[in-house]
Coordinates of C-alpha atoms and ligand atoms in Angstrom, one line a residue:
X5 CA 9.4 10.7 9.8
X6 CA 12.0 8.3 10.3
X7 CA 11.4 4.9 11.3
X8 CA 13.5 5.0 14.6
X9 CA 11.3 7.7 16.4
X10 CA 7.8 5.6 15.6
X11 CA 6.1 4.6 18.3
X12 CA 2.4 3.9 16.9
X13 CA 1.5 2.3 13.6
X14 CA -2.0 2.0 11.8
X15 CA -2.5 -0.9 9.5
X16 CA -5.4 -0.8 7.2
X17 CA -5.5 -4.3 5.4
X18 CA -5.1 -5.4 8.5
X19 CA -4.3 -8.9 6.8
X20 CA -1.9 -8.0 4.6
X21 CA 1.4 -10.0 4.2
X22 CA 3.0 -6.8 3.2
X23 CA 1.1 -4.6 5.4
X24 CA 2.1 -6.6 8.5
X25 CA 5.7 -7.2 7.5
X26 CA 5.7 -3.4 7.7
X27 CA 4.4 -3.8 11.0
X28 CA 6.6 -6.0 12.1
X29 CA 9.6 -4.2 11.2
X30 CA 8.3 -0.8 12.6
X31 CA 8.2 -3.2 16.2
X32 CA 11.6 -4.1 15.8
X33 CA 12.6 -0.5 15.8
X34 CA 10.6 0.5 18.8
X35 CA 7.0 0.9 17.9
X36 CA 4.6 -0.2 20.8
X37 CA 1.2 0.0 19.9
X38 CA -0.5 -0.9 16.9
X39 CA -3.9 -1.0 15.3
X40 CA -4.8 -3.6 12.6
X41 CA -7.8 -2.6 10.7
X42 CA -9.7 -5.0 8.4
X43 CA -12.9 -7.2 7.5
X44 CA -12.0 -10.7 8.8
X45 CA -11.8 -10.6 12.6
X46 CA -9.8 -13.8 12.6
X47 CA -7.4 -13.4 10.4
X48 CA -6.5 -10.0 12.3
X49 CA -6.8 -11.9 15.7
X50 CA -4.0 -14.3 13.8
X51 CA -2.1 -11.6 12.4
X52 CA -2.3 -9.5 16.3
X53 CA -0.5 -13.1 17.3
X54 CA 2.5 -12.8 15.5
X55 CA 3.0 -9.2 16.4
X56 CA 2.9 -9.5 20.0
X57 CA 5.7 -9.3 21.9
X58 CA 6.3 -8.0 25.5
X59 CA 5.7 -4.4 26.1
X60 CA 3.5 -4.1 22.0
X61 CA 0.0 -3.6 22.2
X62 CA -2.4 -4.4 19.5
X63 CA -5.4 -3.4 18.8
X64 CA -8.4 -4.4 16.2
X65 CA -10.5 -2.5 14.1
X66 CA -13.2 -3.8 11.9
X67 CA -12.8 -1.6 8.8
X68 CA -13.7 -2.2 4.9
X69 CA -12.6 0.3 2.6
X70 CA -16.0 0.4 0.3
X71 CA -17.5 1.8 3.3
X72 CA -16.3 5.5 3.1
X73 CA -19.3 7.1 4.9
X74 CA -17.0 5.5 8.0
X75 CA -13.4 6.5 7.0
X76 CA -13.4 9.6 9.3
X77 CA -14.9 7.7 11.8
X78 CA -12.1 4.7 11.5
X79 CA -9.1 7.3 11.9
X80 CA -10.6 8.6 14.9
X81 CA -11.5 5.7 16.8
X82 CA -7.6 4.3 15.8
X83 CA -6.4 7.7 17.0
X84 CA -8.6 7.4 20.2
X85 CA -6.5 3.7 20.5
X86 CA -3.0 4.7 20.4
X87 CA -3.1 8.5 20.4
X88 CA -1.4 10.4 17.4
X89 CA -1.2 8.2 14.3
X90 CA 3.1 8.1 13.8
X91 CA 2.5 5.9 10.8
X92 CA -0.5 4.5 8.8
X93 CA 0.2 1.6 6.1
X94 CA -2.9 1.5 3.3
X95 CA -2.4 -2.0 2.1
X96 CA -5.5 -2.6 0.5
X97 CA -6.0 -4.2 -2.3
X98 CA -7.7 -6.6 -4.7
X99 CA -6.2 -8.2 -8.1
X100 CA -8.6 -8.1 -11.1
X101 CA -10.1 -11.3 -13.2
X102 CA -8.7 -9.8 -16.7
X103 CA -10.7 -10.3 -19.4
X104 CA -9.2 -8.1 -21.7
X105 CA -11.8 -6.0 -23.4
X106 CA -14.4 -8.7 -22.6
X107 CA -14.3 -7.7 -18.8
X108 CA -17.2 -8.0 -17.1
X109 CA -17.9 -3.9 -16.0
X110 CA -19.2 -4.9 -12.7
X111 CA -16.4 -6.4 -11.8
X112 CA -14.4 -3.2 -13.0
X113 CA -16.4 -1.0 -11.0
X114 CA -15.9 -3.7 -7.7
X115 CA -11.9 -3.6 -8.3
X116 CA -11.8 0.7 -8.8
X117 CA -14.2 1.1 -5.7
X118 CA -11.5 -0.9 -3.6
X119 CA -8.3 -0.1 -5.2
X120 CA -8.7 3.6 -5.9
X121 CA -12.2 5.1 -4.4
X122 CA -12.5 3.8 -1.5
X123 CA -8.6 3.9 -0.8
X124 CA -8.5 7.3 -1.9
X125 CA -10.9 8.1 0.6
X126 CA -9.2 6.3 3.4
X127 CA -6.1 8.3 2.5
X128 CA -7.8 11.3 2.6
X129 CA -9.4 11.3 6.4
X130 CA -5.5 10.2 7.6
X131 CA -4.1 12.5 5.8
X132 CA -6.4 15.3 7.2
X133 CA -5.4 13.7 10.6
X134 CA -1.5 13.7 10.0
X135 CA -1.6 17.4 8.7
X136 CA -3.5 17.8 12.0
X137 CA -0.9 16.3 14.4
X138 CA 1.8 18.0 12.4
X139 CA 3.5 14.7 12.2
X140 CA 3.3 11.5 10.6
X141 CA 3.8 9.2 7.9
X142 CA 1.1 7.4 5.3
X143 CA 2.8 4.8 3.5
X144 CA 0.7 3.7 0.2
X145 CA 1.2 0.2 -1.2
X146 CA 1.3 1.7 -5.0
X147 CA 2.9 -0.6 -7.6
X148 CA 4.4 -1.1 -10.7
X149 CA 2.2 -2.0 -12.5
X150 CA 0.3 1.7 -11.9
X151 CA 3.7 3.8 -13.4
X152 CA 3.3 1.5 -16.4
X153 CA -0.1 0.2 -17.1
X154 CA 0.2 -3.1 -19.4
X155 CA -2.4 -4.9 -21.7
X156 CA -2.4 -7.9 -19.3
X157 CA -3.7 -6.5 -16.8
X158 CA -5.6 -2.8 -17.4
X159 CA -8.3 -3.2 -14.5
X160 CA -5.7 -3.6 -11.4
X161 CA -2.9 -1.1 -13.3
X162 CA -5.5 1.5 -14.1
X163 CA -6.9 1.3 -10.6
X164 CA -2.8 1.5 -9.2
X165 CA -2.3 4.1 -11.1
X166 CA -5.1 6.2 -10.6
X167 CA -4.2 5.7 -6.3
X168 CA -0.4 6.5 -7.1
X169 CA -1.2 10.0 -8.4
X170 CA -3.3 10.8 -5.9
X171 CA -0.9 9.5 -3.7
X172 CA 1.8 11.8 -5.2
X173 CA -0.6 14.9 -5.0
X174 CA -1.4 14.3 -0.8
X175 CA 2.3 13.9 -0.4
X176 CA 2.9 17.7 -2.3
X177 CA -0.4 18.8 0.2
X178 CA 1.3 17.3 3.3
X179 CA 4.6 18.1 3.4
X180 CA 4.5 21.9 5.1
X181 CA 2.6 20.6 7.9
X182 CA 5.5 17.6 8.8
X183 CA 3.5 15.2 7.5
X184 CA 4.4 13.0 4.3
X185 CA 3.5 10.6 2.1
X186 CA 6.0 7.3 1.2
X187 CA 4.6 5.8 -2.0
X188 CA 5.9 2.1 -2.4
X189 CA 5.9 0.5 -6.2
X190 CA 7.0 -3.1 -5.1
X191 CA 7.4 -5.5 -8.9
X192 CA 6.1 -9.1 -7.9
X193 CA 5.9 -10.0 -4.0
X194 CA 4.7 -13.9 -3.4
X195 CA 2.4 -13.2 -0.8
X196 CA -1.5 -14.3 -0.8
X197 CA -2.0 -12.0 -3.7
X198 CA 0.1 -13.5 -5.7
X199 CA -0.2 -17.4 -4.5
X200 CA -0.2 -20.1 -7.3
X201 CA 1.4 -17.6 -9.8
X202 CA 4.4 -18.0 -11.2
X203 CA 6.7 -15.6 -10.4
X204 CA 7.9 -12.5 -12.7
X205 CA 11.4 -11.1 -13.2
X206 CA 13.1 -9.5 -9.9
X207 CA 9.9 -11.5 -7.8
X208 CA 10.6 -10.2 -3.9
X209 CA 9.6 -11.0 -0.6
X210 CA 7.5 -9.0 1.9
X211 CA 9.9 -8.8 4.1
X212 CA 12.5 -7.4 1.3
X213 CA 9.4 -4.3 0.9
X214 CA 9.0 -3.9 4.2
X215 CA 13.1 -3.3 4.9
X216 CA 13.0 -0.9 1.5
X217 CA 10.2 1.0 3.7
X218 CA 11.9 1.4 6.5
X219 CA 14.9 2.6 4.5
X220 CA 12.7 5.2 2.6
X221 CA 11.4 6.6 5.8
X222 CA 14.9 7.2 7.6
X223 CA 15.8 9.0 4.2
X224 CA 12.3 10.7 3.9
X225 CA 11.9 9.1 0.6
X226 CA 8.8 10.1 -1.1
X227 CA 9.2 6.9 -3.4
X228 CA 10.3 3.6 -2.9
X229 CA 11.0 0.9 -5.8
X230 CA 11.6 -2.8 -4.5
X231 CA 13.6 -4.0 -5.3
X232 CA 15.5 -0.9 -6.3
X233 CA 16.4 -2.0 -9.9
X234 CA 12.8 -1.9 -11.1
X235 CA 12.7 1.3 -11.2
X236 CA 15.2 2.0 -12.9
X237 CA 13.9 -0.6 -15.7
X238 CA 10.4 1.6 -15.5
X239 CA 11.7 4.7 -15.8
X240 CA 13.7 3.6 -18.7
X241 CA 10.9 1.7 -20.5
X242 CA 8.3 4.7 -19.6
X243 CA 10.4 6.9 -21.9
X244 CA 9.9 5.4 -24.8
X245 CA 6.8 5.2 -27.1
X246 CA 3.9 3.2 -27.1
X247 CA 4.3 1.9 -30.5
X248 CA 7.8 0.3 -29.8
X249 CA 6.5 -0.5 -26.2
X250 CA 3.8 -2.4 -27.3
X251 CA 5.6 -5.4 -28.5
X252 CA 7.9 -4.9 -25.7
X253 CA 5.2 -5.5 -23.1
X254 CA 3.5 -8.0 -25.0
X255 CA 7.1 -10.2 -24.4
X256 CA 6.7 -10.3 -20.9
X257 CA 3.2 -11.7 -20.7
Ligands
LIG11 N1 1.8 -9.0 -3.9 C1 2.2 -8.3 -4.9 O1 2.8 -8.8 -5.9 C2 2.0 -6.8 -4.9 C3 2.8 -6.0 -5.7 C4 2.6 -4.6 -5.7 C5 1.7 -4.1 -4.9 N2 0.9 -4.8 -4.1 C6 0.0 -4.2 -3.2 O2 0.3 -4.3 -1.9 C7 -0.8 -4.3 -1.1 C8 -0.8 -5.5 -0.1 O3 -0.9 -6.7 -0.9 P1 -0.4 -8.1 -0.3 O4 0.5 -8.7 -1.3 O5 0.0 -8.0 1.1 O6 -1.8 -8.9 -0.5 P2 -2.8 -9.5 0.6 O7 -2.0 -10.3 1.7 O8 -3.8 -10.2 -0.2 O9 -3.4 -8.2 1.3 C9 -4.5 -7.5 0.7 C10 -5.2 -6.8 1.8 O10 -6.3 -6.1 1.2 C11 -7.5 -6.3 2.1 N3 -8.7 -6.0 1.5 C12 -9.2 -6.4 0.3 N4 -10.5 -5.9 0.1 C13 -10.7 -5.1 1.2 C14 -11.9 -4.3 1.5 N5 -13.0 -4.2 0.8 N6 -11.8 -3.6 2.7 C15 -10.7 -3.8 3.5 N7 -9.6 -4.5 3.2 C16 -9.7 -5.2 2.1 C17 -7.4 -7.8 2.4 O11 -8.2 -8.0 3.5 P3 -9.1 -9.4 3.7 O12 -8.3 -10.3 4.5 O13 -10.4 -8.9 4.4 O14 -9.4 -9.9 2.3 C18 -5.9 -7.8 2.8 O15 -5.6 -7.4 4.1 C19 -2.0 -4.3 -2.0 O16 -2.5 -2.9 -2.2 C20 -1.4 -4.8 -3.3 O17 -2.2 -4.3 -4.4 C21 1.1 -6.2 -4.0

């Protein structure tokens, strides 16, 4: 749906710097009630803060996405907030400590459950609830490094990935009922994430993903790249074989 006619938007990762620059933009053009969902009760009372303007309401969930027994639950209680869901932001997400192949395989499993399983499942009980309504938009924080999974770091690409198919399959499921899916593969965004790294090539803002989503949804994009010329750069590398990839790759680390 395009981003002019939103009036209510679900954030879950309710902390996010990217999940509430979406926010904010989706005020700007008109939403009025909004639901951040997350773990830390302060940080979303902060984050409420800077979204409040006259005439916005914002609301608080306590929500974490391990907890899947309560996904279903979550979507209705935000729906029982604001009414029908126009938009809901999954912004979830954790970097990995990369070991290489000395990673410790508890902290694999911790980064899949949040990243991919428990996202996934989150996706899933809004998506049931958009297809419902007939209506609405579920915009995925994917990113690039899930359409090209390097050797620096395979825990939080694998775990990308793995949510950006799915992603891509709900969208397909979705569309006849007027719902859609808007997957977003943002390069480097210095945001909490990404604080005390030094930045990689095309390195972007939050803001600068939160205007390419905006964009995508008035064009009913089912993909965005931001900045735009990253994808053209992943698309092109993608094509060619691992072997001459490889060293490629191994440049950029
Ligand atoms: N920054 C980048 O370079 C970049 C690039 C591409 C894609 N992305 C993706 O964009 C999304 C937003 O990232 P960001 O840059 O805005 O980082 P961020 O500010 O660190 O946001 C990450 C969010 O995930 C939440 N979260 C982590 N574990 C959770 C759990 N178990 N249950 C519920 N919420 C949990 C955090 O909540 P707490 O406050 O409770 O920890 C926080 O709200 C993520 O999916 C990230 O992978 C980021």
């Amino acid at each position: 749906m395009s981003a002019v006619g939103v009036r209510s938007v679900l954030l879950l990762g309710g902390t996010s710097d990217i999940g509430t620059a979406i926010c904010r933009a989706l005020v700007d053009r008109g939403a009025t009630r909004v639901v951040l969902a997350g773990r830390d009760p302060v940080g979303l009372a902060l984050r409420a803060a800077t979204l409040k303007h006259v005439n916005i309401e914002v609301s608080l969930l306590d929500f974490d996405v391990v907890d899947s027994s309560r996904h279903r639950d979550l979507i209705d209680r935000a729906t029982e907030m604001v009414g029908d869901l126009d938009v809901v932001i999954c912004a979830v997400g954790v970097l990995a400590d990369e070991q290489g192949i000395d990673a410790d395989p508890v902290a694999i499993a911790r980064v899949v459950a949040v990243n991919m399983g428990g996202t996934m499942g989150v996706m899933a009980a809004a998506s049931s609830r958009l297809q419902h309504q007939g209506h609405g938009t579920l915009v995925v924080l994917s990113s690039v490094a899930g359409f090209l999974v390097r050797s620096d770091n395979p825990i939080y690409g694998a775990s990308k990935a793995g949510l950006d198919a799915y992603a891509c399959a709900l969208d397909d499921l979705l569309r006849p009922s007027g719902a859609s899916v808007l997957v977003v593969r943002p390069g480097f965004v210095r945001t909490a994430m990404t604080a005390g790294m030094a930045d990689r090539p095309m390195a972007t803002t939050a803001d600068a993903v939160a205007a390419a989503v905006v964009k995508g949804m008035d064009h009913d994009a089912h993909v965005v790249w931001v900045p735009r010329p990253v994808g053209l750069v992943m698309n092109g590398l993608r094509l060619l074989p691992r072997s001459i990839l490889r060293p490629l790759l191994r440049r950029q680390q």
